[in-house]
PDB file of C-alpha atoms in Angstrom:
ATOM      1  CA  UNK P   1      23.405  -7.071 126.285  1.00 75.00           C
ATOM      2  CA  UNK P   2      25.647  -4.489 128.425  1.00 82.00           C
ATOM      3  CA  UNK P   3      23.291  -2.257 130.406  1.00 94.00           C
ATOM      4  CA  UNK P   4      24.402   1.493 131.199  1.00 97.00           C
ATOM      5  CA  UNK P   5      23.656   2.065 134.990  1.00 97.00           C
ATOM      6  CA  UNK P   6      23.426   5.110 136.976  1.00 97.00           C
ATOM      7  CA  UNK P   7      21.869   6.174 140.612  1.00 95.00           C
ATOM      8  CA  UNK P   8      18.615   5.764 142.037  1.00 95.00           C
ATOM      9  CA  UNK P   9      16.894   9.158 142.879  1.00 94.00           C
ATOM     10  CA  UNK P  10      19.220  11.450 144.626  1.00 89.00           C
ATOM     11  CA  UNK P  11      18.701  14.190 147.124  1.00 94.00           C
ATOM     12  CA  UNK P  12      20.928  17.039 148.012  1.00 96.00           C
ATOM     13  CA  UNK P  13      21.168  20.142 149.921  1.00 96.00           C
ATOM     14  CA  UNK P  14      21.618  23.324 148.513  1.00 96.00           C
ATOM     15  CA  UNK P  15      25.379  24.104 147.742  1.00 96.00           C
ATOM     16  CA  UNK P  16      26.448  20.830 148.423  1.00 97.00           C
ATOM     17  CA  UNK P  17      28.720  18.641 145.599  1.00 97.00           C
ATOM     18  CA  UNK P  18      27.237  15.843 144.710  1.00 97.00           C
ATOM     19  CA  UNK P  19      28.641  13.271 142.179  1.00 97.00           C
ATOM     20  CA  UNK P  20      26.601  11.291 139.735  1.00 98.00           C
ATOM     21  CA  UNK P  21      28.196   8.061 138.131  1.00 98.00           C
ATOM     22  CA  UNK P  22      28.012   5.887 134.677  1.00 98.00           C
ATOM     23  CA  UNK P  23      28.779   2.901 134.790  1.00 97.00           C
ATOM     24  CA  UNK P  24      28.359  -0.562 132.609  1.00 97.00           C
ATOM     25  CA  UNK P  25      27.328  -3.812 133.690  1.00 94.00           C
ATOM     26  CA  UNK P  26      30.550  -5.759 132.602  1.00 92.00           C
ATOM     27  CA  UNK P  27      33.455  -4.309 132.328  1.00 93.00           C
ATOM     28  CA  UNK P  28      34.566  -0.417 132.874  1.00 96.00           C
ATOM     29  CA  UNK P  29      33.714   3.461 131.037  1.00 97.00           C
ATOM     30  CA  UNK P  30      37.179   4.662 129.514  1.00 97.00           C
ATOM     31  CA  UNK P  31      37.201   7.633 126.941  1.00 97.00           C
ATOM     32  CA  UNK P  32      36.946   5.656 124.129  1.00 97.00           C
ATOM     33  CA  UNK P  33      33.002   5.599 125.190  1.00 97.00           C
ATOM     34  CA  UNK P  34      33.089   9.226 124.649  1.00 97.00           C
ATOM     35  CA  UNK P  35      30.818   9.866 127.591  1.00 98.00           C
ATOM     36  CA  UNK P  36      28.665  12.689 127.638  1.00 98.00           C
ATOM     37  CA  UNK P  37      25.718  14.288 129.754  1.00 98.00           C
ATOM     38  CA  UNK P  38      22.367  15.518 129.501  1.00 98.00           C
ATOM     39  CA  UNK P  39      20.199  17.443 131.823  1.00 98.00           C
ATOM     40  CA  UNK P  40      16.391  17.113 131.158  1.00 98.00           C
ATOM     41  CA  UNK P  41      13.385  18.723 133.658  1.00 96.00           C
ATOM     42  CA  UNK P  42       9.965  17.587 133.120  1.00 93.00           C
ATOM     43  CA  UNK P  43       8.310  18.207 130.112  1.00 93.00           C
ATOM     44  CA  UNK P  44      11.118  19.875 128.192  1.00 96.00           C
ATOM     45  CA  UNK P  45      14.163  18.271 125.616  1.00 97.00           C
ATOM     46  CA  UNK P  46      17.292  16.921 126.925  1.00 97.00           C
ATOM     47  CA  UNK P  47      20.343  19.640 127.387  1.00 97.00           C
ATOM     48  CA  UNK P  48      23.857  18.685 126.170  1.00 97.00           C
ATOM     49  CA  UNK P  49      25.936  19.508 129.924  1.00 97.00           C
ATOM     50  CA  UNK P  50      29.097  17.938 128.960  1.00 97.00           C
ATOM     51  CA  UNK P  51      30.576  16.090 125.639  1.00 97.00           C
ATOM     52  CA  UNK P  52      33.562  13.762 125.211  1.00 97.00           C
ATOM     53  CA  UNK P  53      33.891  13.029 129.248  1.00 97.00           C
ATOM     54  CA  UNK P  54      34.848  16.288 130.174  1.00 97.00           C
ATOM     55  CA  UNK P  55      34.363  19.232 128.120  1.00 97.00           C
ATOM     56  CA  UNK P  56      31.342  21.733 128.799  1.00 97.00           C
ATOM     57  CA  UNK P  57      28.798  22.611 126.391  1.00 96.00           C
ATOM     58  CA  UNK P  58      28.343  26.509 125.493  1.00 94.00           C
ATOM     59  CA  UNK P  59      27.058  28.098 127.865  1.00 95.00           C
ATOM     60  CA  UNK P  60      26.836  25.251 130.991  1.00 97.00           C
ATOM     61  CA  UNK P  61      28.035  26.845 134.537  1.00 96.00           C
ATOM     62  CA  UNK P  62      31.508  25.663 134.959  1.00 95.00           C
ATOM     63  CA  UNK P  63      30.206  23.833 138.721  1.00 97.00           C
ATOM     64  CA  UNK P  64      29.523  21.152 136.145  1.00 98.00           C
ATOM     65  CA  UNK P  65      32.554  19.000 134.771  1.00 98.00           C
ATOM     66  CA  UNK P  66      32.880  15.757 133.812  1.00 98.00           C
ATOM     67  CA  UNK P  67      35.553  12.734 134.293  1.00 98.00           C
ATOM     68  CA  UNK P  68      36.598   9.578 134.816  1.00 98.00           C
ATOM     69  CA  UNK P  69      36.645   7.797 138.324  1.00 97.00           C
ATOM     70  CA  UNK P  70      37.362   4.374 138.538  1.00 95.00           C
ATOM     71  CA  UNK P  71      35.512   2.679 136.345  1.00 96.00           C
ATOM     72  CA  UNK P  72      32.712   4.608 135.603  1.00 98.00           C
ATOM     73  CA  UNK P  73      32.168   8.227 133.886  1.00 98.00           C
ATOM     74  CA  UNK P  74      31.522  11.145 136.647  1.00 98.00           C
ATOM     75  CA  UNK P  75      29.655  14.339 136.238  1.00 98.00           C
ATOM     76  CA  UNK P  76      30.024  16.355 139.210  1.00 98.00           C
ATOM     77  CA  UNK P  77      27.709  19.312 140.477  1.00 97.00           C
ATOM     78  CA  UNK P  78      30.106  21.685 142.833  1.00 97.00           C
ATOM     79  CA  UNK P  79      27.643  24.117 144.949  1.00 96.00           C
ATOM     80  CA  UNK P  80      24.414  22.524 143.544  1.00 96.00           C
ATOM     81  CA  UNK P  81      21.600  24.892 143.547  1.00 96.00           C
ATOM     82  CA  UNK P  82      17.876  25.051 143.473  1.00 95.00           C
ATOM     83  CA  UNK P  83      17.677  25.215 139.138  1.00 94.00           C
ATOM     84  CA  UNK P  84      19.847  21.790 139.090  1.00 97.00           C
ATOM     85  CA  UNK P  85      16.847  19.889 140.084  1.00 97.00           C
ATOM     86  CA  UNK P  86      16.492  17.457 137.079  1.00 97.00           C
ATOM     87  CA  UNK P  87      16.749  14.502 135.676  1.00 98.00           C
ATOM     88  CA  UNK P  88      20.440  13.409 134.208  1.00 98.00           C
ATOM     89  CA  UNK P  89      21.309  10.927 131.845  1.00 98.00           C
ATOM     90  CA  UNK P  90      24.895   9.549 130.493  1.00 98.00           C
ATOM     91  CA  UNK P  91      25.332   8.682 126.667  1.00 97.00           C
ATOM     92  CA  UNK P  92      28.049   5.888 126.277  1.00 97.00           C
ATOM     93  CA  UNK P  93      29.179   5.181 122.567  1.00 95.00           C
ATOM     94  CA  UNK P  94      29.557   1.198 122.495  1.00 94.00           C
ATOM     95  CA  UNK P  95      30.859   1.017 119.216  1.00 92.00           C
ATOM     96  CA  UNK P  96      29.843  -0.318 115.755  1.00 92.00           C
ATOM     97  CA  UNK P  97      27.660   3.306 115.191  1.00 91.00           C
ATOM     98  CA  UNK P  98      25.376   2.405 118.530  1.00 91.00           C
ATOM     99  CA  UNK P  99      25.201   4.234 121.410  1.00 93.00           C
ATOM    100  CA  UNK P 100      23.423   3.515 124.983  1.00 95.00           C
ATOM    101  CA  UNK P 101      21.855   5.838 127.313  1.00 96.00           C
ATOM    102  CA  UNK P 102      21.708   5.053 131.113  1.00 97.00           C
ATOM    103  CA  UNK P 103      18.605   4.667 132.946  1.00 97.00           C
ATOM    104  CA  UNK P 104      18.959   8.587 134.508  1.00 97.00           C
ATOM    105  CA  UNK P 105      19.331   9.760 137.873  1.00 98.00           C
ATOM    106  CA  UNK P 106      17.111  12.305 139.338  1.00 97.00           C
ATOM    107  CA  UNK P 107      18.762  14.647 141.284  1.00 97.00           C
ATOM    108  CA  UNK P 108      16.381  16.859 144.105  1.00 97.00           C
ATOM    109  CA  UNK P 109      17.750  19.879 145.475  1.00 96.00           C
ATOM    110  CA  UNK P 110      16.501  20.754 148.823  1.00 90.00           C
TER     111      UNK P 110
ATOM    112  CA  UNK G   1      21.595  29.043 115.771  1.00 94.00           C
ATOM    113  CA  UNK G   2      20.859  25.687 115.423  1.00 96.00           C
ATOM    114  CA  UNK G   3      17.460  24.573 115.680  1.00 98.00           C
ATOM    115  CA  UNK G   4      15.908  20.910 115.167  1.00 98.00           C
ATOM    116  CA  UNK G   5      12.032  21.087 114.578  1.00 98.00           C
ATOM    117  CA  UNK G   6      10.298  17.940 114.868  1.00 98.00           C
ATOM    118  CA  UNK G   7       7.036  16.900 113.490  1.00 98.00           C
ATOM    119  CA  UNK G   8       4.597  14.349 111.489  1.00 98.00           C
ATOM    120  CA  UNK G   9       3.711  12.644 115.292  1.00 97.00           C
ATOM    121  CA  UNK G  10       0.394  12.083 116.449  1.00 97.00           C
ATOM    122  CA  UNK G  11      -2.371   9.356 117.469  1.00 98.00           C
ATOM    123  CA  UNK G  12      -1.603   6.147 115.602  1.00 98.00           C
ATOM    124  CA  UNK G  13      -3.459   2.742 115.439  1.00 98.00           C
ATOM    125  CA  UNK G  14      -1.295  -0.798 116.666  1.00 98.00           C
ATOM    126  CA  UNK G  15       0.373  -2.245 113.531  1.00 97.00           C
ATOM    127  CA  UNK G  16      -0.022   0.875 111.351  1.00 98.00           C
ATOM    128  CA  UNK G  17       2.765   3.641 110.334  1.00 98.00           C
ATOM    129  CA  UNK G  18       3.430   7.300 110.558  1.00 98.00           C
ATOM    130  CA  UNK G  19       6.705   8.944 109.595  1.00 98.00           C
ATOM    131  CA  UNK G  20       8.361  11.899 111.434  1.00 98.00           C
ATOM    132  CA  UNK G  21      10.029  14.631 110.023  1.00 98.00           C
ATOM    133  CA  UNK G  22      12.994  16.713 111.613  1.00 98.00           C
ATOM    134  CA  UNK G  23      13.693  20.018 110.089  1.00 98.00           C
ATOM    135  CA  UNK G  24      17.145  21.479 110.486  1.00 98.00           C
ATOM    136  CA  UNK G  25      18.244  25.765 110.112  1.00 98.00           C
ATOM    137  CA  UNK G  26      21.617  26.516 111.225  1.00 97.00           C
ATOM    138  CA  UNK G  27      23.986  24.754 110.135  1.00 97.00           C
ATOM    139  CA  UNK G  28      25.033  22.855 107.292  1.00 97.00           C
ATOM    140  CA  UNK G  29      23.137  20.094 107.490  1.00 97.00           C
ATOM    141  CA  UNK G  30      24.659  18.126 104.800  1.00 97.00           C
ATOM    142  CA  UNK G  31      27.903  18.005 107.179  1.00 96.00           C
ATOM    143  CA  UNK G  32      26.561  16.172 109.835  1.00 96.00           C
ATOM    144  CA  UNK G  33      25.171  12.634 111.258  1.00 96.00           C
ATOM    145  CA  UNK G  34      21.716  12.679 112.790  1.00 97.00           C
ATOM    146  CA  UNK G  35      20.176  10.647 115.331  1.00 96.00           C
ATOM    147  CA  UNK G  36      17.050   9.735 116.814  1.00 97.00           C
ATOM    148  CA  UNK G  37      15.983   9.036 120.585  1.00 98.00           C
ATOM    149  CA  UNK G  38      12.880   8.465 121.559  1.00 98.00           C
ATOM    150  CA  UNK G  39      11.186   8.843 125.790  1.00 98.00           C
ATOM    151  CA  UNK G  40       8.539   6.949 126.972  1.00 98.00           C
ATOM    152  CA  UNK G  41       5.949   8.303 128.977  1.00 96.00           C
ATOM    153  CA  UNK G  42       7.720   8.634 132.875  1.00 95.00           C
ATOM    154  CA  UNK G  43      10.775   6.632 131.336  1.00 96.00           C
ATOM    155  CA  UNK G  44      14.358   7.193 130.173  1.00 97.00           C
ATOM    156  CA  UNK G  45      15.800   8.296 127.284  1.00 97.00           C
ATOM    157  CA  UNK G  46      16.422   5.375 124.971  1.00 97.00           C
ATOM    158  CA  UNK G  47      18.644   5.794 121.171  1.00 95.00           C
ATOM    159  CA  UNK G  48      16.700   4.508 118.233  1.00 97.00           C
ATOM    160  CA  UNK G  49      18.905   5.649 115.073  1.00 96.00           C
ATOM    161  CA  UNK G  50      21.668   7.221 113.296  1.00 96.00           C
ATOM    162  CA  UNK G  51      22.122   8.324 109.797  1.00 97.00           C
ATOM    163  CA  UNK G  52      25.875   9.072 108.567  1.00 96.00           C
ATOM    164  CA  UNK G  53      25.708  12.815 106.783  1.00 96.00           C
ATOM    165  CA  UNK G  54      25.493  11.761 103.428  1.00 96.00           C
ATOM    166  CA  UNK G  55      22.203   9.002 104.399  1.00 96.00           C
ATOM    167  CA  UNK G  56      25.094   6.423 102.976  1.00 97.00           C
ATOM    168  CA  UNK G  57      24.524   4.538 106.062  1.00 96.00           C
ATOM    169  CA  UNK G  58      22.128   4.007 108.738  1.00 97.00           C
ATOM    170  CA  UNK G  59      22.280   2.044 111.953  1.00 96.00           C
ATOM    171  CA  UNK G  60      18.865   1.082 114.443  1.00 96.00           C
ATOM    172  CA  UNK G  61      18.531  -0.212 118.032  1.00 94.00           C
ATOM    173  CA  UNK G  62      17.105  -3.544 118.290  1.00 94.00           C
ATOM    174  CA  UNK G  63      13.828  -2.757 119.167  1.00 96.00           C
ATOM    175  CA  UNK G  64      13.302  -0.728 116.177  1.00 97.00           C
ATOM    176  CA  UNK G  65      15.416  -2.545 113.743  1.00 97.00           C
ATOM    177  CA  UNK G  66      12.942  -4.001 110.169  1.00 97.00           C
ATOM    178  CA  UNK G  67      10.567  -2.028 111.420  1.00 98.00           C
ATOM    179  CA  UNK G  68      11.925   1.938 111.725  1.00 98.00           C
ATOM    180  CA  UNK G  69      13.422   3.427 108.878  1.00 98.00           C
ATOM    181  CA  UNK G  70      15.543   6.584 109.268  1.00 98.00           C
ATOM    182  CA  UNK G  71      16.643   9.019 106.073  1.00 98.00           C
ATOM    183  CA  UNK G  72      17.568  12.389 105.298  1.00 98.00           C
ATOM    184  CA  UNK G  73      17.100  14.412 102.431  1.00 98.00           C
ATOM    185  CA  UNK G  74      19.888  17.154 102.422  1.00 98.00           C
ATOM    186  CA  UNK G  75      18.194  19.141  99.626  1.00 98.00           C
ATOM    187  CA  UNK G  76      15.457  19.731 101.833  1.00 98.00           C
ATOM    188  CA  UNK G  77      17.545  20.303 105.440  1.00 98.00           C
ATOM    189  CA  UNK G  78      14.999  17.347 106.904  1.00 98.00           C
ATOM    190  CA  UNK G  79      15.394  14.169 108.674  1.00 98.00           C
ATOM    191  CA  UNK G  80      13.130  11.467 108.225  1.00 98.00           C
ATOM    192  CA  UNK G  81      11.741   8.232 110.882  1.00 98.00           C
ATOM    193  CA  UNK G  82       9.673   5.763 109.037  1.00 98.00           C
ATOM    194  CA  UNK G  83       7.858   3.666 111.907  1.00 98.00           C
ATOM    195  CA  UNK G  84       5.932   0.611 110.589  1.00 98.00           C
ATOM    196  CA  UNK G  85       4.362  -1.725 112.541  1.00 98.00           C
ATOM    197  CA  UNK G  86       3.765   0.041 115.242  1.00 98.00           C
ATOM    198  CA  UNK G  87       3.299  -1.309 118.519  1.00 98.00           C
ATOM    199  CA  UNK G  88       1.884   0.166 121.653  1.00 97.00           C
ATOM    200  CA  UNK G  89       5.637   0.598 123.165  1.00 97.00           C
ATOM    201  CA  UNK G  90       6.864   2.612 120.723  1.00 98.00           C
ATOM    202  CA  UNK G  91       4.282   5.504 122.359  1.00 98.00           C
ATOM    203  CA  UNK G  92       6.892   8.387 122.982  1.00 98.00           C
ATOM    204  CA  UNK G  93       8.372  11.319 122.869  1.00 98.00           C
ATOM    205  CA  UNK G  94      10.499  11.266 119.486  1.00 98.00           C
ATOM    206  CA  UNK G  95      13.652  13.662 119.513  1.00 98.00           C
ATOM    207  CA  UNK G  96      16.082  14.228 116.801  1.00 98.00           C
ATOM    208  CA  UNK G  97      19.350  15.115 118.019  1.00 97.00           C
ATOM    209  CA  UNK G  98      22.310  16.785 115.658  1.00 96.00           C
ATOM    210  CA  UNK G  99      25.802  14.408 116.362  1.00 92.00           C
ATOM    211  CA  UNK G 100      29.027  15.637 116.338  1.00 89.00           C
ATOM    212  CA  UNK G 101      31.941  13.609 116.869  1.00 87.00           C
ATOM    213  CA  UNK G 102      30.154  11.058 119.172  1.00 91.00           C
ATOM    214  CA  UNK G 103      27.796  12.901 120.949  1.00 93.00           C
ATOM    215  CA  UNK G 104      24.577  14.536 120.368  1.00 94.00           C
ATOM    216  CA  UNK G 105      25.294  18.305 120.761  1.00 94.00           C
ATOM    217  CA  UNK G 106      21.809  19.761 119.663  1.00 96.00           C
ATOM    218  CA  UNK G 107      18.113  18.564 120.292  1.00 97.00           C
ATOM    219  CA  UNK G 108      14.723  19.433 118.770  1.00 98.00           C
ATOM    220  CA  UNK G 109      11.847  19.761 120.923  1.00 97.00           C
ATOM    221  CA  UNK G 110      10.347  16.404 120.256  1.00 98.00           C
ATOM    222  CA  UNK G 111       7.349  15.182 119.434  1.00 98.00           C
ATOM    223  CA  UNK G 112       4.811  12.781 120.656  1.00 98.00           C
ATOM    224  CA  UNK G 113       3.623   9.719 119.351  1.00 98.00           C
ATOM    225  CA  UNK G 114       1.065   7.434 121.163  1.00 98.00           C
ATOM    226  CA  UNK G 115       0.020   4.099 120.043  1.00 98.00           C
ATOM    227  CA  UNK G 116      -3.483   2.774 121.146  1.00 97.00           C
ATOM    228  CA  UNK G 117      -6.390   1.783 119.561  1.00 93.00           C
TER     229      UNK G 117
END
């Protein structure tokens, strides 16, 4: 069974660009997955950030994009700040109507 | 605007059942797939189910599959999780999620199930 992997917790400083990655345990993430992002902090529902690899949802600050880099689906913070503190998660469409999240990466701003 | 409204979740005794509702405003519901994903206490998210717009087909992770049940009624605006057989790691945060295309572009605001006797 493929597993979707992404970071360990992740610490940055304010301002900085930090990439997060999406990757699969054989074989690469190409647009056909239709990658997309979600930003969740404690307690609340997940947040659509960014749909079919790289296109924003309404309303999502546009230091957030998405892509592909190397192997693996990207979404990249430019200028992080303070409110991006969160917990992120990649959705991977694997085909046959069944989709995969990755484990998540919590990001700390500080 | 779109809103998902989750419900039906609760306290629920190992190898019994509860169903979840979702209630949809906003949209034509009728025009679009629905999903479920479901959060375990301190854990990731994790997909559980998908229902094509129309309900004509339906498709189930394996760790829910003959025992989860997921339906729509369109007349009503509401999506439906049947959960049979419940087992103490299904305790979780349920979320219905709106898809379009291949992504989920909306979410309700969940709601929590907990298995235990």
């Amino acid at each position: 069974q493929t597993v979707v992997t992404q970071e360990p917790p992740f610490s940055v400083s304010p301002g900085e660009t930090v990439t997060l990655t999406c990757g699969l345990s054989s074989g690469s993430v190409s647009t056909s997955h239709y990658p997309s992002w979600y930003q969740q902090t404690p307690g609340q529902a997940p947040r659509t950030l960014i749909y079919n690899t790289n296109t924003r949802s309404s309303g999502v600050p546009d230091r957030f994009s998405g892509s592909i880099l190397g192997n693996k689906a990207a979404l990249t913070i430019t200028g992080a700040q303070a409110d991006d503190e969160s917990d992120y998660y990649c959705l991977l469409y694997m085909g046959s109507y069944i989709w995969v999240f990755g484990g998540g990466t919590k990001l700390t701003v500080l | 605007q779109v809103q998902l409204v989750e419900s039906g979740g609760g306290v629920v005794q190992p190898g019994r059942s509860l169903r979840l509702s979702c209630a949809a405003s906003g949209f034509t519901f009728s025009n679009n797939g629905m999903h479920w994903v479901r959060q375990a206490p301190g854990k990731g998210l994790e997909w559980v189910a998908l229902i094509w717009y129309d309900g004509s087909n339906k498709y189930y992770a394996d760790s829910v599959e003959g025992r989860f049940t997921i339906s729509r009624d369109n007349s009503k605006n509401t999506l439906y999780l049947q959960m049979n057989s419940l087992r103490a790691e299904d305790t979780a945060v349920y979320y219905c999620g709106r898809l379009t295309n291949w992504w989920i572009d909306y979410w309700g605001q969940g709601t929590l199930v907990t298995v235990s006797s």
